[in-house]
PDB file of C-alpha atoms in Angstrom:
ATOM      1  CA  MET A   1       7.403  -5.896   4.865  1.00 94.00           C
ATOM      2  CA  LYS A   2       5.568  -7.850   2.179  1.00 97.00           C
ATOM      3  CA  THR A   3       6.661  -7.668  -1.432  1.00 98.00           C
ATOM      4  CA  THR A   4       4.874  -8.077  -4.743  1.00 98.00           C
ATOM      5  CA  ARG A   5       5.681  -8.027  -8.444  1.00 98.00           C
ATOM      6  CA  LEU A   6       5.577  -4.775 -10.380  1.00 98.00           C
ATOM      7  CA  GLY A   7       2.674  -5.605 -12.670  1.00 98.00           C
ATOM      8  CA  LYS A   8       3.566  -8.394 -15.093  1.00 97.00           C
ATOM      9  CA  THR A   9       7.312  -7.870 -14.654  1.00 98.00           C
ATOM     10  CA  GLY A  10       9.602 -10.027 -12.561  1.00 98.00           C
ATOM     11  CA  LEU A  11      10.690  -7.047 -10.457  1.00 98.00           C
ATOM     12  CA  GLU A  12       9.905  -7.385  -6.742  1.00 98.00           C
ATOM     13  CA  VAL A  13       8.858  -4.242  -4.895  1.00 98.00           C
ATOM     14  CA  SER A  14       7.746  -3.572  -1.341  1.00 98.00           C
ATOM     15  CA  ARG A  15       4.017  -3.165  -0.757  1.00 98.00           C
ATOM     16  CA  ILE A  16       4.732   0.390   0.339  1.00 98.00           C
ATOM     17  CA  CYS A  17       6.616   2.824  -1.880  1.00 98.00           C
ATOM     18  CA  PHE A  18       8.551   5.580  -0.093  1.00 98.00           C
ATOM     19  CA  GLY A  19       7.667   8.909  -1.713  1.00 97.00           C
ATOM     20  CA  CYS A  20      10.480  11.460  -1.758  1.00 97.00           C
ATOM     21  CA  MET A  21       8.519  14.641  -2.516  1.00 96.00           C
ATOM     22  CA  SER A  22       8.852  15.652   1.147  1.00 95.00           C
ATOM     23  CA  PHE A  23      12.588  16.265   0.849  1.00 96.00           C
ATOM     24  CA  GLY A  24      14.761  18.903  -0.763  1.00 93.00           C
ATOM     25  CA  LYS A  25      15.072  22.675  -0.859  1.00 91.00           C
ATOM     26  CA  GLN A  26      12.131  24.647   0.495  1.00 86.00           C
ATOM     27  CA  THR A  27      10.266  26.609  -2.188  1.00 82.00           C
ATOM     28  CA  ASP A  28       7.254  28.922  -2.339  1.00 80.00           C
ATOM     29  CA  GLU A  29       5.208  25.972  -3.592  1.00 78.00           C
ATOM     30  CA  ARG A  30       6.271  23.669  -0.764  1.00 78.00           C
ATOM     31  CA  PRO A  31       7.795  25.549   2.182  1.00 86.00           C
ATOM     32  CA  TRP A  32       7.408  22.553   4.485  1.00 83.00           C
ATOM     33  CA  VAL A  33       9.857  20.111   2.875  1.00 92.00           C
ATOM     34  CA  LEU A  34      12.754  18.634   4.862  1.00 95.00           C
ATOM     35  CA  GLY A  35      16.494  18.858   4.278  1.00 95.00           C
ATOM     36  CA  LEU A  36      19.056  16.068   4.219  1.00 96.00           C
ATOM     37  CA  GLU A  37      19.651  15.730   7.970  1.00 96.00           C
ATOM     38  CA  GLU A  38      15.934  15.643   8.736  1.00 96.00           C
ATOM     39  CA  ALA A  39      15.375  13.156   5.919  1.00 96.00           C
ATOM     40  CA  ARG A  40      18.126  10.731   6.932  1.00 97.00           C
ATOM     41  CA  PRO A  41      16.316   8.892   9.785  1.00 97.00           C
ATOM     42  CA  LEU A  42      13.165   8.535   7.677  1.00 98.00           C
ATOM     43  CA  TYR A  43      14.967   6.926   4.744  1.00 98.00           C
ATOM     44  CA  LYS A  44      16.865   4.654   7.139  1.00 98.00           C
ATOM     45  CA  ARG A  45      13.741   3.540   8.968  1.00 98.00           C
ATOM     46  CA  ALA A  46      12.008   2.813   5.666  1.00 98.00           C
ATOM     47  CA  TRP A  47      14.894   0.638   4.501  1.00 98.00           C
ATOM     48  CA  ASP A  48      15.217  -1.138   7.850  1.00 98.00           C
ATOM     49  CA  ALA A  49      11.473  -1.922   7.700  1.00 98.00           C
ATOM     50  CA  GLY A  50      11.913  -3.653   4.340  1.00 98.00           C
ATOM     51  CA  ILE A  51      10.846  -0.866   1.969  1.00 98.00           C
ATOM     52  CA  ASN A  52      12.987  -1.184  -1.158  1.00 98.00           C
ATOM     53  CA  PHE A  53      10.941   1.060  -3.499  1.00 98.00           C
ATOM     54  CA  PHE A  54      11.679   4.810  -3.619  1.00 98.00           C
ATOM     55  CA  ASP A  55       9.871   7.309  -5.859  1.00 98.00           C
ATOM     56  CA  THR A  56      10.882  10.865  -6.739  1.00 98.00           C
ATOM     57  CA  ALA A  57      10.650  13.262  -9.721  1.00 98.00           C
ATOM     58  CA  ASN A  58      12.817  15.800 -11.447  1.00 97.00           C
ATOM     59  CA  VAL A  59      10.453  18.649 -10.509  1.00 96.00           C
ATOM     60  CA  TYR A  60      10.277  17.896  -6.788  1.00 96.00           C
ATOM     61  CA  ALA A  61      11.923  20.785  -4.934  1.00 94.00           C
ATOM     62  CA  GLN A  62      13.529  21.911  -8.206  1.00 93.00           C
ATOM     63  CA  GLY A  63      15.617  18.769  -8.515  1.00 94.00           C
ATOM     64  CA  THR A  64      16.881  18.727  -4.935  1.00 96.00           C
ATOM     65  CA  SER A  65      14.626  15.814  -3.966  1.00 97.00           C
ATOM     66  CA  GLU A  66      16.566  13.684  -6.436  1.00 98.00           C
ATOM     67  CA  GLU A  67      19.836  14.946  -4.965  1.00 97.00           C
ATOM     68  CA  ILE A  68      18.857  14.001  -1.392  1.00 97.00           C
ATOM     69  CA  THR A  69      17.467  10.662  -2.560  1.00 98.00           C
ATOM     70  CA  GLY A  70      20.714   9.890  -4.358  1.00 97.00           C
ATOM     71  CA  VAL A  71      22.781  10.645  -1.261  1.00 97.00           C
ATOM     72  CA  MET A  72      20.547   8.603   1.019  1.00 96.00           C
ATOM     73  CA  LEU A  73      20.264   5.517  -1.163  1.00 95.00           C
ATOM     74  CA  LYS A  74      24.046   5.268  -1.341  1.00 96.00           C
ATOM     75  CA  GLU A  75      24.097   5.229   2.465  1.00 96.00           C
ATOM     76  CA  LEU A  76      21.420   2.548   2.733  1.00 97.00           C
ATOM     77  CA  ALA A  77      22.374  -0.333   0.458  1.00 97.00           C
ATOM     78  CA  PRO A  78      24.121  -1.476  -2.716  1.00 97.00           C
ATOM     79  CA  ARG A  79      22.449   0.044  -5.788  1.00 97.00           C
ATOM     80  CA  GLN A  80      21.096  -3.292  -7.060  1.00 97.00           C
ATOM     81  CA  GLU A  81      19.054  -3.766  -3.884  1.00 98.00           C
ATOM     82  CA  ILE A  82      17.128  -0.522  -4.401  1.00 98.00           C
ATOM     83  CA  VAL A  83      14.184  -0.034  -6.746  1.00 98.00           C
ATOM     84  CA  LEU A  84      14.445   3.623  -7.757  1.00 98.00           C
ATOM     85  CA  ALA A  85      11.801   5.545  -9.697  1.00 98.00           C
ATOM     86  CA  THR A  86      11.728   9.097 -10.995  1.00 98.00           C
ATOM     87  CA  LYS A  87       9.633  11.126 -13.453  1.00 98.00           C
ATOM     88  CA  VAL A  88       9.827  13.518 -16.385  1.00 98.00           C
ATOM     89  CA  PHE A  89       7.404  16.111 -17.804  1.00 98.00           C
ATOM     90  CA  GLY A  90       7.267  19.229 -15.611  1.00 96.00           C
ATOM     91  CA  ARG A  91       9.087  22.486 -16.291  1.00 96.00           C
ATOM     92  CA  MET A  92      12.735  22.373 -15.265  1.00 95.00           C
ATOM     93  CA  ARG A  93      13.962  25.599 -16.846  1.00 94.00           C
ATOM     94  CA  PRO A  94      12.408  28.650 -18.556  1.00 94.00           C
ATOM     95  CA  GLY A  95      12.100  28.942 -22.280  1.00 93.00           C
ATOM     96  CA  PRO A  96      11.535  26.453 -25.115  1.00 93.00           C
ATOM     97  CA  ASN A  97      12.067  22.732 -24.483  1.00 93.00           C
ATOM     98  CA  GLY A  98      12.231  23.182 -20.725  1.00 94.00           C
ATOM     99  CA  GLN A  99       9.357  20.779 -20.119  1.00 96.00           C
ATOM    100  CA  GLY A 100       7.179  18.150 -21.773  1.00 98.00           C
ATOM    101  CA  LEU A 101       7.711  14.778 -23.415  1.00 98.00           C
ATOM    102  CA  SER A 102       9.477  15.631 -26.632  1.00 98.00           C
ATOM    103  CA  ARG A 103      12.517  13.593 -27.592  1.00 98.00           C
ATOM    104  CA  ALA A 104      14.665  16.589 -26.736  1.00 97.00           C
ATOM    105  CA  ALA A 105      13.141  16.933 -23.259  1.00 97.00           C
ATOM    106  CA  ILE A 106      13.230  13.236 -22.383  1.00 98.00           C
ATOM    107  CA  LEU A 107      16.823  12.635 -23.477  1.00 98.00           C
ATOM    108  CA  THR A 108      17.985  15.766 -21.675  1.00 98.00           C
ATOM    109  CA  GLU A 109      16.078  15.162 -18.469  1.00 98.00           C
ATOM    110  CA  ILE A 110      17.017  11.505 -17.999  1.00 98.00           C
ATOM    111  CA  ASP A 111      20.677  12.523 -17.992  1.00 98.00           C
ATOM    112  CA  ASN A 112      19.989  15.378 -15.573  1.00 98.00           C
ATOM    113  CA  SER A 113      18.073  13.053 -13.242  1.00 98.00           C
ATOM    114  CA  LEU A 114      20.810  10.422 -13.292  1.00 98.00           C
ATOM    115  CA  ARG A 115      23.399  13.083 -12.464  1.00 98.00           C
ATOM    116  CA  ARG A 116      21.385  14.363  -9.505  1.00 98.00           C
ATOM    117  CA  LEU A 117      20.642  10.837  -8.290  1.00 98.00           C
ATOM    118  CA  GLY A 118      24.279   9.802  -8.644  1.00 98.00           C
ATOM    119  CA  THR A 119      23.488   6.605 -10.533  1.00 98.00           C
ATOM    120  CA  ASP A 120      23.766   5.360 -14.091  1.00 98.00           C
ATOM    121  CA  TYR A 121      20.217   3.973 -14.291  1.00 98.00           C
ATOM    122  CA  VAL A 122      16.783   4.167 -12.727  1.00 98.00           C
ATOM    123  CA  ASP A 123      14.607   1.105 -12.342  1.00 98.00           C
ATOM    124  CA  LEU A 124      11.391   2.902 -13.327  1.00 98.00           C
ATOM    125  CA  TYR A 125      11.243   6.045 -15.483  1.00 98.00           C
ATOM    126  CA  GLN A 126       7.771   7.569 -15.513  1.00 98.00           C
ATOM    127  CA  ILE A 127       6.070  10.269 -17.554  1.00 98.00           C
ATOM    128  CA  HIS A 128       4.554  12.613 -14.983  1.00 97.00           C
ATOM    129  CA  ARG A 129       1.572  13.585 -17.156  1.00 97.00           C
ATOM    130  CA  PHE A 130       0.353  13.289 -20.760  1.00 98.00           C
ATOM    131  CA  ASP A 131       1.829  15.800 -23.216  1.00 98.00           C
ATOM    132  CA  PRO A 132      -0.855  16.888 -25.720  1.00 97.00           C
ATOM    133  CA  PHE A 133       1.679  18.830 -27.799  1.00 97.00           C
ATOM    134  CA  THR A 134       4.013  15.924 -28.640  1.00 98.00           C
ATOM    135  CA  PRO A 135       3.112  12.969 -30.906  1.00 98.00           C
ATOM    136  CA  VAL A 136       2.759   9.807 -28.863  1.00 98.00           C
ATOM    137  CA  GLU A 137       5.151   8.029 -31.247  1.00 98.00           C
ATOM    138  CA  GLU A 138       7.880  10.566 -30.483  1.00 98.00           C
ATOM    139  CA  THR A 139       7.445  10.118 -26.746  1.00 98.00           C
ATOM    140  CA  MET A 140       7.363   6.324 -26.820  1.00 98.00           C
ATOM    141  CA  GLN A 141      10.328   5.994 -29.172  1.00 98.00           C
ATOM    142  CA  ALA A 142      12.395   8.310 -26.957  1.00 98.00           C
ATOM    143  CA  LEU A 143      11.470   6.279 -23.859  1.00 98.00           C
ATOM    144  CA  ASN A 144      12.341   3.080 -25.714  1.00 98.00           C
ATOM    145  CA  ASP A 145      15.747   4.550 -26.533  1.00 98.00           C
ATOM    146  CA  VAL A 146      16.266   5.411 -22.849  1.00 98.00           C
ATOM    147  CA  VAL A 147      15.633   1.764 -21.964  1.00 98.00           C
ATOM    148  CA  ARG A 148      17.816   0.457 -24.797  1.00 98.00           C
ATOM    149  CA  ALA A 149      20.632   2.741 -23.617  1.00 98.00           C
ATOM    150  CA  GLY A 150      20.466   1.121 -20.171  1.00 98.00           C
ATOM    151  CA  LYS A 151      19.416   4.341 -18.449  1.00 98.00           C
ATOM    152  CA  ALA A 152      16.066   2.889 -17.319  1.00 98.00           C
ATOM    153  CA  ARG A 153      14.923  -0.697 -16.864  1.00 98.00           C
ATOM    154  CA  TYR A 154      11.168  -0.137 -17.035  1.00 98.00           C
ATOM    155  CA  ILE A 155       8.888   2.757 -17.910  1.00 98.00           C
ATOM    156  CA  GLY A 156       5.681   3.937 -16.293  1.00 98.00           C
ATOM    157  CA  ALA A 157       3.060   6.658 -16.586  1.00 98.00           C
ATOM    158  CA  SER A 158       1.111   8.891 -14.241  1.00 98.00           C
ATOM    159  CA  SER A 159      -2.302  10.556 -14.085  1.00 97.00           C
ATOM    160  CA  MET A 160      -4.074  10.909 -17.437  1.00 97.00           C
ATOM    161  CA  TRP A 161      -7.253   9.781 -19.161  1.00 97.00           C
ATOM    162  CA  ALA A 162      -7.497   6.061 -19.852  1.00 97.00           C
ATOM    163  CA  TRP A 163      -7.775   6.715 -23.607  1.00 98.00           C
ATOM    164  CA  GLN A 164      -4.503   8.663 -23.529  1.00 98.00           C
ATOM    165  CA  PHE A 165      -2.737   5.836 -21.710  1.00 98.00           C
ATOM    166  CA  SER A 166      -4.127   3.334 -24.215  1.00 98.00           C
ATOM    167  CA  LYS A 167      -2.977   5.498 -27.131  1.00 98.00           C
ATOM    168  CA  LEU A 168       0.581   5.588 -25.785  1.00 98.00           C
ATOM    169  CA  GLN A 169       0.615   1.838 -25.171  1.00 98.00           C
ATOM    170  CA  HIS A 170      -0.725   1.153 -28.656  1.00 98.00           C
ATOM    171  CA  ALA A 171       2.020   3.267 -30.246  1.00 98.00           C
ATOM    172  CA  ALA A 172       4.624   1.232 -28.403  1.00 98.00           C
ATOM    173  CA  GLU A 173       3.020  -2.104 -29.235  1.00 98.00           C
ATOM    174  CA  VAL A 174       2.666  -1.581 -32.993  1.00 98.00           C
ATOM    175  CA  ASN A 175       6.257  -0.336 -33.262  1.00 98.00           C
ATOM    176  CA  GLY A 176       7.858  -2.966 -31.037  1.00 98.00           C
ATOM    177  CA  TRP A 177       8.914  -0.402 -28.443  1.00 98.00           C
ATOM    178  CA  THR A 178       9.011  -0.718 -24.656  1.00 98.00           C
ATOM    179  CA  LYS A 179       5.548  -0.463 -23.077  1.00 98.00           C
ATOM    180  CA  PHE A 180       4.546   1.006 -19.744  1.00 98.00           C
ATOM    181  CA  VAL A 181       4.441  -1.431 -16.831  1.00 98.00           C
ATOM    182  CA  SER A 182       2.900   0.893 -14.226  1.00 98.00           C
ATOM    183  CA  MET A 183       0.397   3.681 -13.671  1.00 98.00           C
ATOM    184  CA  GLN A 184       0.828   6.177 -10.844  1.00 98.00           C
ATOM    185  CA  ASN A 185      -2.543   7.806 -10.248  1.00 97.00           C
ATOM    186  CA  GLN A 186      -4.600   9.370  -7.482  1.00 97.00           C
ATOM    187  CA  VAL A 187      -6.501   6.775  -5.435  1.00 98.00           C
ATOM    188  CA  SER A 188      -7.877   7.312  -1.931  1.00 97.00           C
ATOM    189  CA  LEU A 189     -11.068   7.142   0.081  1.00 98.00           C
ATOM    190  CA  THR A 190     -11.765  10.762  -0.869  1.00 97.00           C
ATOM    191  CA  TYR A 191     -10.910  10.345  -4.572  1.00 96.00           C
ATOM    192  CA  ARG A 192     -12.236   7.208  -6.260  1.00 97.00           C
ATOM    193  CA  GLU A 193     -12.867   8.399  -9.808  1.00 97.00           C
ATOM    194  CA  GLU A 194     -10.075   6.159 -11.148  1.00 97.00           C
ATOM    195  CA  GLU A 195     -12.340   3.197 -10.389  1.00 97.00           C
ATOM    196  CA  ARG A 196     -14.384   4.095 -13.483  1.00 97.00           C
ATOM    197  CA  GLU A 197     -11.849   3.531 -16.275  1.00 97.00           C
ATOM    198  CA  MET A 198      -8.160   3.523 -15.333  1.00 98.00           C
ATOM    199  CA  LEU A 199      -8.181   0.884 -12.614  1.00 98.00           C
ATOM    200  CA  PRO A 200     -10.185  -1.636 -14.678  1.00 98.00           C
ATOM    201  CA  LEU A 201      -7.847  -0.980 -17.628  1.00 98.00           C
ATOM    202  CA  CYS A 202      -4.779  -1.617 -15.467  1.00 98.00           C
ATOM    203  CA  ASP A 203      -6.344  -4.747 -13.999  1.00 98.00           C
ATOM    204  CA  ASP A 204      -7.117  -6.113 -17.457  1.00 98.00           C
ATOM    205  CA  GLN A 205      -3.658  -5.343 -18.849  1.00 98.00           C
ATOM    206  CA  GLY A 206      -1.603  -6.390 -15.819  1.00 98.00           C
ATOM    207  CA  ILE A 207      -0.371  -2.845 -15.180  1.00 98.00           C
ATOM    208  CA  ALA A 208       1.002  -2.101 -11.712  1.00 98.00           C
ATOM    209  CA  VAL A 209      -0.965   0.596  -9.877  1.00 98.00           C
ATOM    210  CA  LEU A 210       1.049   2.942  -7.660  1.00 98.00           C
ATOM    211  CA  PRO A 211      -1.446   5.294  -6.012  1.00 98.00           C
ATOM    212  CA  TRP A 212      -0.237   8.776  -5.169  1.00 97.00           C
ATOM    213  CA  SER A 213      -1.757  10.655  -2.247  1.00 96.00           C
ATOM    214  CA  PRO A 214      -3.470   7.588  -0.742  1.00 97.00           C
ATOM    215  CA  LEU A 215      -4.146   9.678   2.374  1.00 97.00           C
ATOM    216  CA  ALA A 216      -5.483  12.715   0.481  1.00 95.00           C
ATOM    217  CA  GLY A 217      -2.583  14.961   1.375  1.00 92.00           C
ATOM    218  CA  GLY A 218      -2.966  13.994   5.040  1.00 93.00           C
ATOM    219  CA  LYS A 219      -6.658  14.828   5.223  1.00 94.00           C
ATOM    220  CA  LEU A 220      -7.516  11.193   6.014  1.00 96.00           C
ATOM    221  CA  THR A 221      -5.042  11.027   8.895  1.00 95.00           C
ATOM    222  CA  ARG A 222      -6.708  13.464  11.308  1.00 94.00           C
ATOM    223  CA  PRO A 223     -10.168  14.619  12.449  1.00 95.00           C
ATOM    224  CA  TRP A 224     -11.957  17.045  10.151  1.00 91.00           C
ATOM    225  CA  GLY A 225     -10.795  20.641  10.548  1.00 80.00           C
ATOM    226  CA  THR A 226      -7.377  19.862  12.019  1.00 80.00           C
ATOM    227  CA  GLU A 227      -4.731  22.138  10.499  1.00 71.00           C
ATOM    228  CA  THR A 228      -1.093  21.329   9.740  1.00 59.00           C
ATOM    229  CA  LYS A 229       1.783  23.296   8.240  1.00 57.00           C
ATOM    230  CA  ARG A 230       1.555  21.384   4.981  1.00 57.00           C
ATOM    231  CA  ALA A 231      -2.204  21.754   4.715  1.00 55.00           C
ATOM    232  CA  THR A 232      -2.070  25.502   5.236  1.00 55.00           C
ATOM    233  CA  THR A 233       1.068  26.393   3.231  1.00 57.00           C
ATOM    234  CA  ASP A 234       1.333  23.913   0.353  1.00 52.00           C
ATOM    235  CA  ARG A 235       0.045  25.538  -2.828  1.00 56.00           C
ATOM    236  CA  TYR A 236      -1.079  22.206  -4.283  1.00 56.00           C
ATOM    237  CA  ASN A 237      -2.856  21.043  -1.131  1.00 55.00           C
ATOM    238  CA  LYS A 238      -5.011  24.140  -1.177  1.00 53.00           C
ATOM    239  CA  SER A 239      -6.238  23.477  -4.697  1.00 53.00           C
ATOM    240  CA  MET A 240      -6.456  19.673  -4.584  1.00 54.00           C
ATOM    241  CA  TYR A 241      -7.738  18.666  -1.176  1.00 51.00           C
ATOM    242  CA  GLU A 242     -10.010  21.443   0.097  1.00 56.00           C
ATOM    243  CA  LYS A 243     -13.292  19.754  -0.761  1.00 60.00           C
ATOM    244  CA  THR A 244     -16.037  20.233   1.813  1.00 59.00           C
ATOM    245  CA  GLY A 245     -17.799  17.136   0.509  1.00 72.00           C
ATOM    246  CA  ASP A 246     -14.991  15.034   1.976  1.00 91.00           C
ATOM    247  CA  ARG A 247     -16.133  15.612   5.515  1.00 94.00           C
ATOM    248  CA  ASP A 248     -18.410  12.568   5.719  1.00 96.00           C
ATOM    249  CA  VAL A 249     -15.656  10.325   4.331  1.00 97.00           C
ATOM    250  CA  VAL A 250     -13.079  11.648   6.802  1.00 97.00           C
ATOM    251  CA  GLU A 251     -15.513  11.170   9.669  1.00 97.00           C
ATOM    252  CA  ALA A 252     -16.214   7.606   8.535  1.00 97.00           C
ATOM    253  CA  ALA A 253     -12.474   6.887   8.612  1.00 97.00           C
ATOM    254  CA  GLU A 254     -12.284   8.381  12.097  1.00 98.00           C
ATOM    255  CA  ALA A 255     -15.184   6.218  13.285  1.00 98.00           C
ATOM    256  CA  VAL A 256     -13.674   2.996  11.918  1.00 98.00           C
ATOM    257  CA  ALA A 257     -10.302   3.896  13.434  1.00 98.00           C
ATOM    258  CA  LYS A 258     -11.860   4.439  16.861  1.00 98.00           C
ATOM    259  CA  ALA A 259     -13.822   1.203  16.643  1.00 97.00           C
ATOM    260  CA  ARG A 260     -10.723  -0.758  15.609  1.00 97.00           C
ATOM    261  CA  LYS A 261      -8.500   1.091  18.126  1.00 97.00           C
ATOM    262  CA  THR A 262      -5.985   2.216  15.533  1.00 97.00           C
ATOM    263  CA  SER A 263      -5.036   5.389  13.671  1.00 97.00           C
ATOM    264  CA  MET A 264      -6.997   6.969  10.845  1.00 97.00           C
ATOM    265  CA  ALA A 265      -3.888   6.755   8.668  1.00 97.00           C
ATOM    266  CA  GLN A 266      -3.711   2.968   9.065  1.00 97.00           C
ATOM    267  CA  VAL A 267      -7.376   2.615   8.189  1.00 98.00           C
ATOM    268  CA  ALA A 268      -7.149   4.821   5.096  1.00 98.00           C
ATOM    269  CA  MET A 269      -3.965   3.152   3.880  1.00 98.00           C
ATOM    270  CA  ALA A 270      -5.361  -0.324   4.515  1.00 98.00           C
ATOM    271  CA  TRP A 271      -8.371   0.547   2.350  1.00 98.00           C
ATOM    272  CA  VAL A 272      -6.071   1.363  -0.582  1.00 98.00           C
ATOM    273  CA  LEU A 273      -3.939  -1.728   0.000  1.00 98.00           C
ATOM    274  CA  GLN A 274      -6.938  -4.074   0.049  1.00 97.00           C
ATOM    275  CA  LYS A 275      -7.832  -3.218  -3.557  1.00 97.00           C
ATOM    276  CA  PRO A 276      -6.534  -6.179  -5.634  1.00 97.00           C
ATOM    277  CA  VAL A 277      -5.323  -3.967  -8.489  1.00 98.00           C
ATOM    278  CA  VAL A 278      -3.094  -1.856  -6.211  1.00 98.00           C
ATOM    279  CA  THR A 279       0.614  -2.735  -6.147  1.00 98.00           C
ATOM    280  CA  SER A 280       2.344  -0.177  -3.904  1.00 98.00           C
ATOM    281  CA  PRO A 281       0.774   3.027  -2.571  1.00 98.00           C
ATOM    282  CA  ILE A 282       3.240   5.904  -2.444  1.00 98.00           C
ATOM    283  CA  ILE A 283       3.517   7.419   1.004  1.00 97.00           C
ATOM    284  CA  GLY A 284       4.711  10.931   1.691  1.00 94.00           C
ATOM    285  CA  VAL A 285       6.300  11.283   5.121  1.00 94.00           C
ATOM    286  CA  SER A 286       7.602  14.238   7.084  1.00 94.00           C
ATOM    287  CA  LYS A 287       7.373  12.612  10.522  1.00 94.00           C
ATOM    288  CA  MET A 288       8.366   9.187  11.776  1.00 96.00           C
ATOM    289  CA  SER A 289       4.782   8.510  12.833  1.00 95.00           C
ATOM    290  CA  HIS A 290       3.650   8.835   9.198  1.00 95.00           C
ATOM    291  CA  LEU A 291       6.055   6.093   8.230  1.00 96.00           C
ATOM    292  CA  GLU A 292       5.169   3.823  11.144  1.00 97.00           C
ATOM    293  CA  ASP A 293       1.467   4.052  10.293  1.00 97.00           C
ATOM    294  CA  ALA A 294       2.133   3.108   6.665  1.00 97.00           C
ATOM    295  CA  ILE A 295       4.295   0.154   7.650  1.00 97.00           C
ATOM    296  CA  ALA A 296       1.676  -1.101  10.098  1.00 97.00           C
ATOM    297  CA  ALA A 297      -1.096  -0.754   7.514  1.00 97.00           C
ATOM    298  CA  VAL A 298       0.426  -3.520   5.378  1.00 97.00           C
ATOM    299  CA  ASP A 299      -0.622  -6.091   7.976  1.00 97.00           C
ATOM    300  CA  PHE A 300      -3.837  -4.376   9.082  1.00 97.00           C
ATOM    301  CA  GLU A 301      -6.916  -6.095   7.689  1.00 97.00           C
ATOM    302  CA  LEU A 302     -10.231  -4.318   7.317  1.00 98.00           C
ATOM    303  CA  THR A 303     -13.426  -6.311   7.689  1.00 97.00           C
ATOM    304  CA  GLY A 304     -16.121  -6.301   5.030  1.00 97.00           C
ATOM    305  CA  ASP A 305     -18.232  -4.101   7.294  1.00 98.00           C
ATOM    306  CA  ASP A 306     -15.297  -1.688   7.707  1.00 98.00           C
ATOM    307  CA  VAL A 307     -14.980  -1.333   3.938  1.00 98.00           C
ATOM    308  CA  LYS A 308     -18.719  -0.737   3.533  1.00 98.00           C
ATOM    309  CA  ALA A 309     -18.689   1.939   6.235  1.00 98.00           C
ATOM    310  CA  LEU A 310     -15.688   3.674   4.675  1.00 98.00           C
ATOM    311  CA  GLU A 311     -17.082   3.662   1.144  1.00 97.00           C
ATOM    312  CA  ALA A 312     -20.721   4.527   1.877  1.00 97.00           C
ATOM    313  CA  PRO A 313     -20.322   8.346   2.231  1.00 96.00           C
ATOM    314  CA  TYR A 314     -18.432   8.853  -1.027  1.00 97.00           C
ATOM    315  CA  LYS A 315     -20.008  11.096  -3.663  1.00 95.00           C
ATOM    316  CA  SER A 316     -18.716  11.306  -7.219  1.00 93.00           C
ATOM    317  CA  LEU A 317     -16.384  14.184  -8.041  1.00 91.00           C
ATOM    318  CA  HIS A 318     -15.125  16.002 -11.090  1.00 90.00           C
ATOM    319  CA  VAL A 319     -12.076  14.184 -12.441  1.00 90.00           C
ATOM    320  CA  ALA A 320      -8.919  15.837 -11.122  1.00 86.00           C
ATOM    321  CA  GLY A 321      -5.167  15.380 -10.870  1.00 78.00           C
ATOM    322  CA  PHE A 322      -4.197  15.752 -14.516  1.00 78.00           C
TER     323      PHE A 322
END
């Protein structure tokens, strides 16, 4: 497994980030997730392959993804060898102050996440979305205090408009607070709208890019029309990835995969990895084959003609994922 630096920091991370959304307690939103025993061989294989970067969130499976991740990382290696990331923003309890990026929410949720993860710090603490109801200064000062308290070593952000990200960074810069070092946003062959503003901004500022859903929720891993349990039961998949205009892109990935005698997943992941601004795509796995394809993609090189063939069918979309 190759490694790279997390943006302009000195932190070394694997070129693949192991996404932990697939694990935890089954819910109505995600009835397909896996429990601890099913997760164990996947975490172990990831670590044995050289993946040291693990990403979860407080909202995944109502906090139980963090619990499983905490158990597994203790089994794999000493804490200092793991790069652990989690997120804050989504609703964790009913009523006032149960979500968002207020000082109250951030300081409460970092402690809850650390308790579930069974650790006293996370390497990367990320805001899951932009909070339009909280002043950016309040959010950035609270995150700075989390870092100063030793509960997080770096901070990152996730899908939002480029102007919102810039506004947050500016608030931190003028006040001497900790700035974001990473952006976790949606980047794949079927969703390239981040190429307009966010990716150039990250490239210019030395911000690590950690694409989520690089395989479009699995759509880019199988021939068009193939159904899976996740695709047919996941509430978010139904709203995010059912775009009929994707068909030509999926078929292009299938054609390149056949010509190169490899899997569609390797082709789609290799396309994300070949973008110079990308640091570590986040892979979601529920089968060992998903993980093996991602690992293999790190060393799979697309030709210039492959890239042209994969990109040619794309048609611009409405901005999504916020």
